[in-house]
PDB file of C-alpha atoms in Angstrom:
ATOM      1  CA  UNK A   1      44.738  44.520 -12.224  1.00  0.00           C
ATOM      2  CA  UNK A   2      41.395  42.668 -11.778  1.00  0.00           C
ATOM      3  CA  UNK A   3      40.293  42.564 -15.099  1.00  0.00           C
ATOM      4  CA  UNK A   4      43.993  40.897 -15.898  1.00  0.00           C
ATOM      5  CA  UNK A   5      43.487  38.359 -12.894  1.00  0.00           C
ATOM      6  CA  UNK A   6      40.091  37.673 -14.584  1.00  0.00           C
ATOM      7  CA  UNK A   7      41.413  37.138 -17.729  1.00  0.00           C
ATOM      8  CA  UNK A   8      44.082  34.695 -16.651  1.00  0.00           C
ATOM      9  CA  UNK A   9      41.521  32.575 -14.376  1.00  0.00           C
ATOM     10  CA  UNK A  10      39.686  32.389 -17.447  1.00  0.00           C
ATOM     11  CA  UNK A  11      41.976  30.823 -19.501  1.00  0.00           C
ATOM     12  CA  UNK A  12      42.875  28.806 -16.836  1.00  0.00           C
ATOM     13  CA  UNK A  13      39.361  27.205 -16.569  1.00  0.00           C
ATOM     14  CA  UNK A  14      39.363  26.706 -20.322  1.00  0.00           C
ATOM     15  CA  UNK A  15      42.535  25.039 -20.899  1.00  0.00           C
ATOM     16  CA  UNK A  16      42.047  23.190 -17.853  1.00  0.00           C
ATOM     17  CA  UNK A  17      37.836  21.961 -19.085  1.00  0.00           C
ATOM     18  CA  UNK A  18      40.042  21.032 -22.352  1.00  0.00           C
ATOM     19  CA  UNK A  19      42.349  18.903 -21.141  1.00  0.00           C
ATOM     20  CA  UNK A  20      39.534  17.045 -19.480  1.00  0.00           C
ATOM     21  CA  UNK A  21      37.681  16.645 -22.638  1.00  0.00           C
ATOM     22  CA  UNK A  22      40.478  15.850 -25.274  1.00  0.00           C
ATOM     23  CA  UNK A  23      41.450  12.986 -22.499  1.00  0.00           C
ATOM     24  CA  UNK A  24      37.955  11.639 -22.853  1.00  0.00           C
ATOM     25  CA  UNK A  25      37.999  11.463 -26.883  1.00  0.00           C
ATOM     26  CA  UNK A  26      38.464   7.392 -26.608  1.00  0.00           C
ATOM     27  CA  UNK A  27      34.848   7.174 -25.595  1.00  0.00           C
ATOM     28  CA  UNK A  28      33.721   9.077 -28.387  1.00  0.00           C
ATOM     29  CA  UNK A  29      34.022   6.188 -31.014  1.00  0.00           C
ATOM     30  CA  UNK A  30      32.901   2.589 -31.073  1.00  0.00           C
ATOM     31  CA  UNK A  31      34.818   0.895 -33.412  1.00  0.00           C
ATOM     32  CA  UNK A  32      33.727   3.125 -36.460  1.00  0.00           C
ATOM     33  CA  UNK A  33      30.993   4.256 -35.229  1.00  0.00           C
ATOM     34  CA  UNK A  34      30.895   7.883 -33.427  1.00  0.00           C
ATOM     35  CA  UNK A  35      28.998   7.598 -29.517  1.00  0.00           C
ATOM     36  CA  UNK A  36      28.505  10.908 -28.216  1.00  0.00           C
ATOM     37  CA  UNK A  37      26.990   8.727 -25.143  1.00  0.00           C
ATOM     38  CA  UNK A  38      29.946   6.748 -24.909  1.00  0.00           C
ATOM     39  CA  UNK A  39      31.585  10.240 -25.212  1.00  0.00           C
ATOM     40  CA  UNK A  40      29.768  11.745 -22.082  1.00  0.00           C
ATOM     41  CA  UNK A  41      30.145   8.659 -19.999  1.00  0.00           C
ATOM     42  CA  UNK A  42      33.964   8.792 -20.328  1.00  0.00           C
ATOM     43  CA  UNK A  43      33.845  12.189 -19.592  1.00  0.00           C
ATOM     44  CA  UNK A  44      32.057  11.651 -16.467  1.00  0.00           C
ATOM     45  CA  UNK A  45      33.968   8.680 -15.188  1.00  0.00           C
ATOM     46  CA  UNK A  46      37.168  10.586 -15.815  1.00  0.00           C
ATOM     47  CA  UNK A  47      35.870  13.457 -13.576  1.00  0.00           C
ATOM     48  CA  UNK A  48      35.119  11.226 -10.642  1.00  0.00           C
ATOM     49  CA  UNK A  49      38.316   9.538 -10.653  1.00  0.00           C
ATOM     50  CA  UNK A  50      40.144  13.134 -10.968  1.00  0.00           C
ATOM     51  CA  UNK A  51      37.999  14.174  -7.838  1.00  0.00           C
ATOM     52  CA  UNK A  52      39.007  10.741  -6.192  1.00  0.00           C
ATOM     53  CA  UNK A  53      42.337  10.624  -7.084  1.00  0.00           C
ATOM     54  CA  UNK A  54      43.611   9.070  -3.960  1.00  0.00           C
ATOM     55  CA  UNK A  55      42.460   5.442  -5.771  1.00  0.00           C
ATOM     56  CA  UNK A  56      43.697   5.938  -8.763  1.00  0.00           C
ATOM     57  CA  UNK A  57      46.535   2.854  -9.547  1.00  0.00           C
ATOM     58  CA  UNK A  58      48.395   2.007 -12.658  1.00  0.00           C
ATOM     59  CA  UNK A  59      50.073  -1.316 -13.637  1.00  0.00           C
ATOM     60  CA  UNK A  60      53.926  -2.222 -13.192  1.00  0.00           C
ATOM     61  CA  UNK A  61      54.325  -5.559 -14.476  1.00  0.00           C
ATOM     62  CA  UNK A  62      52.222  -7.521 -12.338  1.00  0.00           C
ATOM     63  CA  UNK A  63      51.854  -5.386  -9.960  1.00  0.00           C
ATOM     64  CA  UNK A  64      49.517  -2.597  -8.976  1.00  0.00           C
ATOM     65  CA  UNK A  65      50.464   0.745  -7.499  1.00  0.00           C
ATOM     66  CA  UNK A  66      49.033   3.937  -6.574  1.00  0.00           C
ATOM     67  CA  UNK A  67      49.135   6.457  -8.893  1.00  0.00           C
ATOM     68  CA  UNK A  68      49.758   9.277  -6.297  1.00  0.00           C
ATOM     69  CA  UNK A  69      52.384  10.142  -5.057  1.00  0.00           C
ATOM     70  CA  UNK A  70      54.484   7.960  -7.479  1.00  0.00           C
ATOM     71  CA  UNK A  71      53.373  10.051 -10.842  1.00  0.00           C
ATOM     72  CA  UNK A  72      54.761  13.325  -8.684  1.00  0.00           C
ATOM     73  CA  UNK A  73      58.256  12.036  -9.235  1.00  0.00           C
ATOM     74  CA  UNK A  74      57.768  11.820 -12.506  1.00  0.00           C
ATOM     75  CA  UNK A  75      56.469  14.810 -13.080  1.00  0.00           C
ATOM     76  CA  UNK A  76      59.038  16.879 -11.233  1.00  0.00           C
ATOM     77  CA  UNK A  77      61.948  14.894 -13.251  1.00  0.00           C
ATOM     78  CA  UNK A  78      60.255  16.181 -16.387  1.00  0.00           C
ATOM     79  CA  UNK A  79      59.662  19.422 -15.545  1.00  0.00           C
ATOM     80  CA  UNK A  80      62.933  20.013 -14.150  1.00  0.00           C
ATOM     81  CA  UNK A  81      64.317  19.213 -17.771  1.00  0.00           C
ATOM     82  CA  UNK A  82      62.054  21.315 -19.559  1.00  0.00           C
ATOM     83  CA  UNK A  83      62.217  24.322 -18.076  1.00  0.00           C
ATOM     84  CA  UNK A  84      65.875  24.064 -17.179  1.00  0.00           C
ATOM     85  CA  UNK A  85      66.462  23.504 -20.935  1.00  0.00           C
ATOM     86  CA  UNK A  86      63.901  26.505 -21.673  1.00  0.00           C
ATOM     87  CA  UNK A  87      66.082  28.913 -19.135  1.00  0.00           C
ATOM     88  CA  UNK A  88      69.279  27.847 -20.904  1.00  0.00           C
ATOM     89  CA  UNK A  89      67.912  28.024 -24.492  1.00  0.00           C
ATOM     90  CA  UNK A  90      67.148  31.685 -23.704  1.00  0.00           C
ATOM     91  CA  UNK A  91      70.451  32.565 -21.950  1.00  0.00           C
ATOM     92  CA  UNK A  92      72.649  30.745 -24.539  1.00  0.00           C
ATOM     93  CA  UNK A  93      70.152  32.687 -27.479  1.00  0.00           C
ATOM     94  CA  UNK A  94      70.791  35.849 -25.487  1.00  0.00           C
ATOM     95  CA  UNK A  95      74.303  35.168 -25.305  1.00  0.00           C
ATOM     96  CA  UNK A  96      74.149  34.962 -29.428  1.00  0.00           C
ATOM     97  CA  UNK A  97      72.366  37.919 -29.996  1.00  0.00           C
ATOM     98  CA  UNK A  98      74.739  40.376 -28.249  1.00  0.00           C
ATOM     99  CA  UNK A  99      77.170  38.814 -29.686  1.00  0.00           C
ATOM    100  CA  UNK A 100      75.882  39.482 -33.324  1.00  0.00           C
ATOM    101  CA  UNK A 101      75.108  42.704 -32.492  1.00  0.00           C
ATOM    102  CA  UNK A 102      78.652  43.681 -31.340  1.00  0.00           C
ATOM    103  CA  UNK A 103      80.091  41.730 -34.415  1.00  0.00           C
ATOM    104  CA  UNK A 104      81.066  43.464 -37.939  1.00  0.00           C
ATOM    105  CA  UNK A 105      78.573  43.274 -40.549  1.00  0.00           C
ATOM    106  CA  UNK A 106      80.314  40.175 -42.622  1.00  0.00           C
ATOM    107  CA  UNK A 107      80.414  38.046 -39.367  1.00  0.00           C
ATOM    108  CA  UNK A 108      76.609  38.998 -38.584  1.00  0.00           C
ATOM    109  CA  UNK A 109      75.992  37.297 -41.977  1.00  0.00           C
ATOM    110  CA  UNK A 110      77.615  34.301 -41.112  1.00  0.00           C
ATOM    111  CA  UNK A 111      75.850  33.642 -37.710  1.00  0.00           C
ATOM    112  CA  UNK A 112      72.540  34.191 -39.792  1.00  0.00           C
ATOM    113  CA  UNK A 113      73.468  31.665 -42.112  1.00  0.00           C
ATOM    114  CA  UNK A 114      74.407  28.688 -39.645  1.00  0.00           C
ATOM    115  CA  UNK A 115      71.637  29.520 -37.274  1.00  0.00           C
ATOM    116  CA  UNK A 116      69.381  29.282 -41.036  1.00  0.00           C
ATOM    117  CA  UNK A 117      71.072  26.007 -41.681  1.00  0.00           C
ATOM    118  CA  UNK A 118      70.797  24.529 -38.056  1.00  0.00           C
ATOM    119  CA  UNK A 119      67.203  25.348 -37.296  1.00  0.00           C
ATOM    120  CA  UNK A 120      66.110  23.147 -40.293  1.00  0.00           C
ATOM    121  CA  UNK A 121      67.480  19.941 -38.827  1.00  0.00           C
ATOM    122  CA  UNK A 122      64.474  17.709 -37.557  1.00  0.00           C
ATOM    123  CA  UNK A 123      64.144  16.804 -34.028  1.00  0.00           C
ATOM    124  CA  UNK A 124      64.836  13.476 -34.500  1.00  0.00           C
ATOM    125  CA  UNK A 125      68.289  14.223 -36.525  1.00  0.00           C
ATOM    126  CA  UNK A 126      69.561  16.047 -33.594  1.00  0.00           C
ATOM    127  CA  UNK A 127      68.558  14.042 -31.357  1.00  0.00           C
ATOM    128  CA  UNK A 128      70.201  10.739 -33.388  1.00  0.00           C
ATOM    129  CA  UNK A 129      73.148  12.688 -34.116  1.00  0.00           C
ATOM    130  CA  UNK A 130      74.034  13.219 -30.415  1.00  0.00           C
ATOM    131  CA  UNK A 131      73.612   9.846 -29.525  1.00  0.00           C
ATOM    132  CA  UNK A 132      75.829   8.160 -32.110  1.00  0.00           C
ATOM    133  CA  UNK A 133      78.782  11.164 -30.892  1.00  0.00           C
ATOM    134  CA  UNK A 134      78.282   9.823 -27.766  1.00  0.00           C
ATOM    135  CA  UNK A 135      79.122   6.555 -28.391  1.00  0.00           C
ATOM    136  CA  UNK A 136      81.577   7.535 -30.768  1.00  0.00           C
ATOM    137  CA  UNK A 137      83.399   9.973 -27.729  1.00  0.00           C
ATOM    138  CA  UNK A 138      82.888   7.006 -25.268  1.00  0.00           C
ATOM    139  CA  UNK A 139      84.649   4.115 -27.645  1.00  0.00           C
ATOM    140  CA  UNK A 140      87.239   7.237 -29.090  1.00  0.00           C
ATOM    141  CA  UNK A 141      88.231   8.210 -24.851  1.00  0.00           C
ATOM    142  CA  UNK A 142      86.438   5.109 -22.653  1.00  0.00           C
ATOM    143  CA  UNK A 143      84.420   8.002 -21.127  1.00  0.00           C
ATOM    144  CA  UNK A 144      80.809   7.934 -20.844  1.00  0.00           C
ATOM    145  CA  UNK A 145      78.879  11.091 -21.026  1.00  0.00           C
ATOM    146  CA  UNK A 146      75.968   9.897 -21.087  1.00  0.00           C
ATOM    147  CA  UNK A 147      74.419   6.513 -20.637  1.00  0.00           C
ATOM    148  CA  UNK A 148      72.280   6.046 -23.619  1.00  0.00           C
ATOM    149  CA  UNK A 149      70.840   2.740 -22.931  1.00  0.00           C
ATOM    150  CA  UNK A 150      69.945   3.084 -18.961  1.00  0.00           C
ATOM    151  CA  UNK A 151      66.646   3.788 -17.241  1.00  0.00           C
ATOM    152  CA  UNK A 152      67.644   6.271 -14.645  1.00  0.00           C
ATOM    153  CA  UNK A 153      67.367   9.759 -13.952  1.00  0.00           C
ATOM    154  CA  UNK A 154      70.113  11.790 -15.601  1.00  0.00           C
ATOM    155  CA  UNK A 155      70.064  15.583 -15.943  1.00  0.00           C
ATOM    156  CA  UNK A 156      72.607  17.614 -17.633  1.00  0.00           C
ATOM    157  CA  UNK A 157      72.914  15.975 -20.857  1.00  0.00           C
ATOM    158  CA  UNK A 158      69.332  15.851 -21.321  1.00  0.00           C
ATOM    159  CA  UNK A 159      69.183  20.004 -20.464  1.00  0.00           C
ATOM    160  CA  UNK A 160      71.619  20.558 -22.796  1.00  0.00           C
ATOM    161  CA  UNK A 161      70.583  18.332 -25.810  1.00  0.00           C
ATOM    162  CA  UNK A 162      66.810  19.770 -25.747  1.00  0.00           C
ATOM    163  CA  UNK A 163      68.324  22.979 -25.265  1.00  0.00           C
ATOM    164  CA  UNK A 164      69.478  23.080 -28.771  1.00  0.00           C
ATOM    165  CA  UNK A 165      66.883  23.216 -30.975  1.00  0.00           C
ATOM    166  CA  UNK A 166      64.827  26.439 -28.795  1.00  0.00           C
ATOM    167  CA  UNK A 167      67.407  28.138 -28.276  1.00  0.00           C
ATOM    168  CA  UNK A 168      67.997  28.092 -32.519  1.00  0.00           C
ATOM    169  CA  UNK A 169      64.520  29.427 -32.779  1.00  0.00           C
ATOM    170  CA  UNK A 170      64.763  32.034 -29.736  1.00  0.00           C
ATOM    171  CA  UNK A 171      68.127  33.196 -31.712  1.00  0.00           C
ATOM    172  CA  UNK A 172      66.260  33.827 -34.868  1.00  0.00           C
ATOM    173  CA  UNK A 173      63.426  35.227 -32.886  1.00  0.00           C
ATOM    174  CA  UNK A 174      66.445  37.971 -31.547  1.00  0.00           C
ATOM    175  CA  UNK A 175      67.856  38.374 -34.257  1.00  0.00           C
ATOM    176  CA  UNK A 176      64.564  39.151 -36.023  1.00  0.00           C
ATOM    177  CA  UNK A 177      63.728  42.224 -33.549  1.00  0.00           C
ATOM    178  CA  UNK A 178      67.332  42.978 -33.405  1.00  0.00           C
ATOM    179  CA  UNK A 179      67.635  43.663 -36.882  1.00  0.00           C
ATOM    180  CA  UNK A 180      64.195  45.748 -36.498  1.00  0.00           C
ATOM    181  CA  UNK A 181      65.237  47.880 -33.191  1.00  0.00           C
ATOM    182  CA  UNK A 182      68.741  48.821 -34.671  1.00  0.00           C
ATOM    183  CA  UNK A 183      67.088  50.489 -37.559  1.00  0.00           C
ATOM    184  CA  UNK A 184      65.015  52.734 -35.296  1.00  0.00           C
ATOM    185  CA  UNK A 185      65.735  56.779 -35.064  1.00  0.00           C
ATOM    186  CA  UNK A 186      65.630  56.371 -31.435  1.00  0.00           C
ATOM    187  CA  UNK A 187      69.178  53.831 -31.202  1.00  0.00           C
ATOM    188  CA  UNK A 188      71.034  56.408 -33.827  1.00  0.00           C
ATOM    189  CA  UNK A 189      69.966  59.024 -31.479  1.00  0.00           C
ATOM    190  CA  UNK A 190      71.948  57.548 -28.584  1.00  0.00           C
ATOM    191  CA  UNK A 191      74.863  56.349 -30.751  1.00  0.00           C
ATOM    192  CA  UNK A 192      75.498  60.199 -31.687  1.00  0.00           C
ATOM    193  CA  UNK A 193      74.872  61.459 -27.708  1.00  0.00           C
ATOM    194  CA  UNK A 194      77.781  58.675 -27.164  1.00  0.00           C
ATOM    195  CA  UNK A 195      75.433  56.424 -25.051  1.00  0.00           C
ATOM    196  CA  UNK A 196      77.589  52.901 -24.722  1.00  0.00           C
ATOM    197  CA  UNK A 197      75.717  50.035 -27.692  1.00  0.00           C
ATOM    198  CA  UNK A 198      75.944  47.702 -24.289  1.00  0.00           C
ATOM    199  CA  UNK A 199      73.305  49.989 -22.899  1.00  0.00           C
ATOM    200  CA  UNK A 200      71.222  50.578 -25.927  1.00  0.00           C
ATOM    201  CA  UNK A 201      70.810  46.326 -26.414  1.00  0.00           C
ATOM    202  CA  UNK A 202      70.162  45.927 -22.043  1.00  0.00           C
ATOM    203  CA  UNK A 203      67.604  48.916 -22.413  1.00  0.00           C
ATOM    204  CA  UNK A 204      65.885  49.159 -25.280  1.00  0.00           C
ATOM    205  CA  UNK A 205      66.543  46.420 -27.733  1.00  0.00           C
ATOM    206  CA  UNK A 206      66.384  43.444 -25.293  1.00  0.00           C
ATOM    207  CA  UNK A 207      63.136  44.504 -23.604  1.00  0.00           C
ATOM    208  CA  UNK A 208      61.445  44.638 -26.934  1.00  0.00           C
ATOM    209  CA  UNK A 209      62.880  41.212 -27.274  1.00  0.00           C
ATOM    210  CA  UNK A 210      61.036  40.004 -24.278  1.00  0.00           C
ATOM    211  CA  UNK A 211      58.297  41.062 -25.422  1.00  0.00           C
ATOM    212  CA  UNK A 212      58.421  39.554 -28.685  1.00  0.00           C
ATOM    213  CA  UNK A 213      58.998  36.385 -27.178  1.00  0.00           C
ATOM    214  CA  UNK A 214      56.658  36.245 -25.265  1.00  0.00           C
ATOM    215  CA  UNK A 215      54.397  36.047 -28.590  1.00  0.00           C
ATOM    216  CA  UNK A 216      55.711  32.878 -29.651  1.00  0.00           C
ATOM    217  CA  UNK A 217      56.405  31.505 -25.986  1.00  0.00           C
ATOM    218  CA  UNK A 218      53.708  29.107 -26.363  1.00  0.00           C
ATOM    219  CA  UNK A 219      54.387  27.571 -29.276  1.00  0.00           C
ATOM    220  CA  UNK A 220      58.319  27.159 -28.325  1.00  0.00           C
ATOM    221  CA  UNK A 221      56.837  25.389 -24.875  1.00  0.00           C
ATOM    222  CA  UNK A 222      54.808  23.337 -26.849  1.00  0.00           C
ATOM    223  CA  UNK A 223      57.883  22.592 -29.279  1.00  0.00           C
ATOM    224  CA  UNK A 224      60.158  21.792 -26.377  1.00  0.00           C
ATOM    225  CA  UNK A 225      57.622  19.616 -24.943  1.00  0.00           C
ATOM    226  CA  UNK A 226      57.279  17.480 -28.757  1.00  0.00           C
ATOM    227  CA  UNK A 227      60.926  17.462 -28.035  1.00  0.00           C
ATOM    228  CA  UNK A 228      60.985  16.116 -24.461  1.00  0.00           C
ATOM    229  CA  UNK A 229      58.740  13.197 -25.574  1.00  0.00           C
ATOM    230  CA  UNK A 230      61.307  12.032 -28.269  1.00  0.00           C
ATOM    231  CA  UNK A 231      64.003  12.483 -25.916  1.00  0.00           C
ATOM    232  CA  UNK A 232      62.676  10.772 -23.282  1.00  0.00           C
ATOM    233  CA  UNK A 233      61.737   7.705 -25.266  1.00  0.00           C
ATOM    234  CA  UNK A 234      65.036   7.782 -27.171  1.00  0.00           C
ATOM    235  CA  UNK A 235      67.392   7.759 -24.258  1.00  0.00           C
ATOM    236  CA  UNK A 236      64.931   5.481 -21.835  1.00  0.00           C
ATOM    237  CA  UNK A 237      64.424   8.876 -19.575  1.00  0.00           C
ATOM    238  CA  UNK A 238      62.154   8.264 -16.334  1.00  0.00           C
ATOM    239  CA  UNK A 239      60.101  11.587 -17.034  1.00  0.00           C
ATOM    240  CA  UNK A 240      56.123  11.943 -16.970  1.00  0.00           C
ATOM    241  CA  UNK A 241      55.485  11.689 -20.676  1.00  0.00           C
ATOM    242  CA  UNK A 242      57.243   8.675 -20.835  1.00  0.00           C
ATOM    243  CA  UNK A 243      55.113   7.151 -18.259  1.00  0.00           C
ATOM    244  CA  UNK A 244      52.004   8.255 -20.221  1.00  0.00           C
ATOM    245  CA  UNK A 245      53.157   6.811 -23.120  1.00  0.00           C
ATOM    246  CA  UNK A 246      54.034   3.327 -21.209  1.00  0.00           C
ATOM    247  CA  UNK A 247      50.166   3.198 -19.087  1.00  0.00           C
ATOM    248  CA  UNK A 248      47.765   4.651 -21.672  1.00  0.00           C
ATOM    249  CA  UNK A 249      44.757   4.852 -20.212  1.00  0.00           C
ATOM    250  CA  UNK A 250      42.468   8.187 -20.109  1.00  0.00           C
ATOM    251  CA  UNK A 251      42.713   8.433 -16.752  1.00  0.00           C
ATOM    252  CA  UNK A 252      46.155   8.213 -16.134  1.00  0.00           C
ATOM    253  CA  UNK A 253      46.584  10.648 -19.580  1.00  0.00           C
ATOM    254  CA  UNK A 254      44.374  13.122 -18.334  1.00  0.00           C
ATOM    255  CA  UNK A 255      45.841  13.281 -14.598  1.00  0.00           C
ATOM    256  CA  UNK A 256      49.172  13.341 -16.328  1.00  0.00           C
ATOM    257  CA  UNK A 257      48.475  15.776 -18.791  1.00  0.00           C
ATOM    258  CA  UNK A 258      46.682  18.501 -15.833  1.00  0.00           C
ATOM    259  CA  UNK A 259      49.699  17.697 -13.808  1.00  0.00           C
ATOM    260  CA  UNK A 260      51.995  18.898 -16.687  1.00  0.00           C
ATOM    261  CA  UNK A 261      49.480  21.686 -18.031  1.00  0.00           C
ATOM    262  CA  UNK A 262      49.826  23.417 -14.627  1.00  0.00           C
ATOM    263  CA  UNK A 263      53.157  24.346 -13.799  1.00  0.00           C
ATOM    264  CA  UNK A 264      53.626  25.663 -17.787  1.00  0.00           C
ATOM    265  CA  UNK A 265      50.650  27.775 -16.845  1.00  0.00           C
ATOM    266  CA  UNK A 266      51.992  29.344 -14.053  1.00  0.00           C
ATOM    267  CA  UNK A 267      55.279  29.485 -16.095  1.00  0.00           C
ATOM    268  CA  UNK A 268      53.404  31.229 -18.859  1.00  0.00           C
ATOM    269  CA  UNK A 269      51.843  33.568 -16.744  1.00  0.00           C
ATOM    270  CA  UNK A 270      54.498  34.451 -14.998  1.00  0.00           C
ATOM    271  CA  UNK A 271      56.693  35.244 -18.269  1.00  0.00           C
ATOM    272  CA  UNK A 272      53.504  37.475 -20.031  1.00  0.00           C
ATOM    273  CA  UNK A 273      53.232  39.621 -16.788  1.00  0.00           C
ATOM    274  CA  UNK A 274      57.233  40.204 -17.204  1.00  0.00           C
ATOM    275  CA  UNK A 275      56.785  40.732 -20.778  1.00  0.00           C
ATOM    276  CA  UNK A 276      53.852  42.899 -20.366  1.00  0.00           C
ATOM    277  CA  UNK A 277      55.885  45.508 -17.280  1.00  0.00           C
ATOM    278  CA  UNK A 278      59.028  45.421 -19.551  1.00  0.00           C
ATOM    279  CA  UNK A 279      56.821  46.805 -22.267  1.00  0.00           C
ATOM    280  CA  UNK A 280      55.146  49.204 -20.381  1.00  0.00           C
ATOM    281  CA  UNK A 281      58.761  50.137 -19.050  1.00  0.00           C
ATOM    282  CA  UNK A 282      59.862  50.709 -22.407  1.00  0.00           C
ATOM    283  CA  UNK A 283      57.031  53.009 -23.014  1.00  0.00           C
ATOM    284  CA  UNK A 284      57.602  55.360 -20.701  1.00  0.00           C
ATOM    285  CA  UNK A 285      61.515  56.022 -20.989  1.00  0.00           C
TER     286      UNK A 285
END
């Protein structure tokens, strides 16, 4: 237990010491011209802001504000959306994969198929496409789903659209270990000792899935994150990255960036020690 606690302190310290340096990379050129000096002085100023926070402003208009504790609301607006979209990306893929796995063999090959097709779309297809059928529902009906145009805070339409495309690749993830774990000695086993295929998935098959996930759980944060950037500048949403993208200084980047770096930390953690037990779990039965 203390050699896992050092291990994820570690990596905290890393990440964090990177995300301090990659937010000083401006003051590593001049021009054309690389300035590892320049490089070292940005990296120092941005340190002594970060440690003086409290003075930090940013530009509205003509006006100047504090940067803390507005950049908190943005930041909790953002995360809110991602990881509620994460949460239901998982459930809905979940959902799928029980579903395939109770389905005959011909409809299994159809689910592969469209979740083949659908994963393929870019970001910014899905994304388009779901704008122009809201319009299209609003003008078709006179009801507004969503307001595509406004800047204001707006939640469940923005869960579910950047739901989509993880919860495509968490299917296919599923399916993948599905398709493994059914194959096993172990699962034909319990089919012939009459144990119920409901049990065998809850058990067996979807604690390996955990675990699998967890493999690829940063990259589908990271993916989900690309995606929250699009979305928010697409539908004018009030989130952090947004406001990063509309005051781009290092400072305000790299304050933004540890802000957002956290709280996917702890949510990474958090999912690996889960992952991890389940594993261990599964082990021992």
């Amino acid at each position: 237990m203390r050699n896992k606690a050092v291990r994820i302190g570690f990596q905290f310290i890393a990440a964090f010491f990177g995300v301090l340096l990659l937010g000083s990379l401006p003051g590593l050129f001049t021009g054309m011209r690389l300035d590892p000096g320049g490089y070292m002085k940005r990296l120092q100023s941005t340190i002594e802001q970060i440690i003086h926070f409290q003075q930090l402003t940013f530009r509205s208009g003509n006006e100047s504000y504090q940067l803390f504790p507005s950049i908190l609301d943005y930041l909790t607006y953002s995360i809110v959306i991602l990881f509620s979209a994460l949460l239901l990306a998982f459930f809905v893929a979940f959902l799928f994969t029980y579903l395939t796995y109770r389905s005959p063999k011909f409809i299994q090959k159809w689910f592969k198929r469209v979740a083949f097709m659908t994963e393929s779309f870019p970001d910014v297809f899905v994304l388009a496409l779901v704008q122009i059928g809201v319009i299209w529902f609003y003008k078709k009906t006179d009801f507004l789903l969503m307001d595509v145009a406004a800047f204001e805070r707006i939640y469940t339409m923005p869960i579910l659209i950047l739901s989509i495309l993880p919860a495509l690749l968490l299917y296919r993830i599923m399916l993948h270990v599905l398709e493994e774990e059914v194959e096993k000695p172990y699962v034909e086993l319990a089919r012939t000792k009459g144990v119920d295929s409901t049990k065998i998935f809850l058990v067996h098959v979807f604690r390996n899935t955990i675990l699998s996930i967890y493999f690829h759980s940063r990259s589908i944060v990271w993916f989900a994150l690309s995606n929250l950037f699009i979305m928010e500048y697409v539908f004018n949403l009030n989130g952090l990255i947004r406001f990063m993208y509309e005051h781009p200084t290092p400072e305000i980047f790299t304050v933004s960036a540890l802000l957002l770096f956290i709280p996917i930390f702890i949510f990474l953690t958090i999912y690996q020690l889960v992952a991890e037990q389940a594993a261990k779990e599964e082990a021992l039965l």
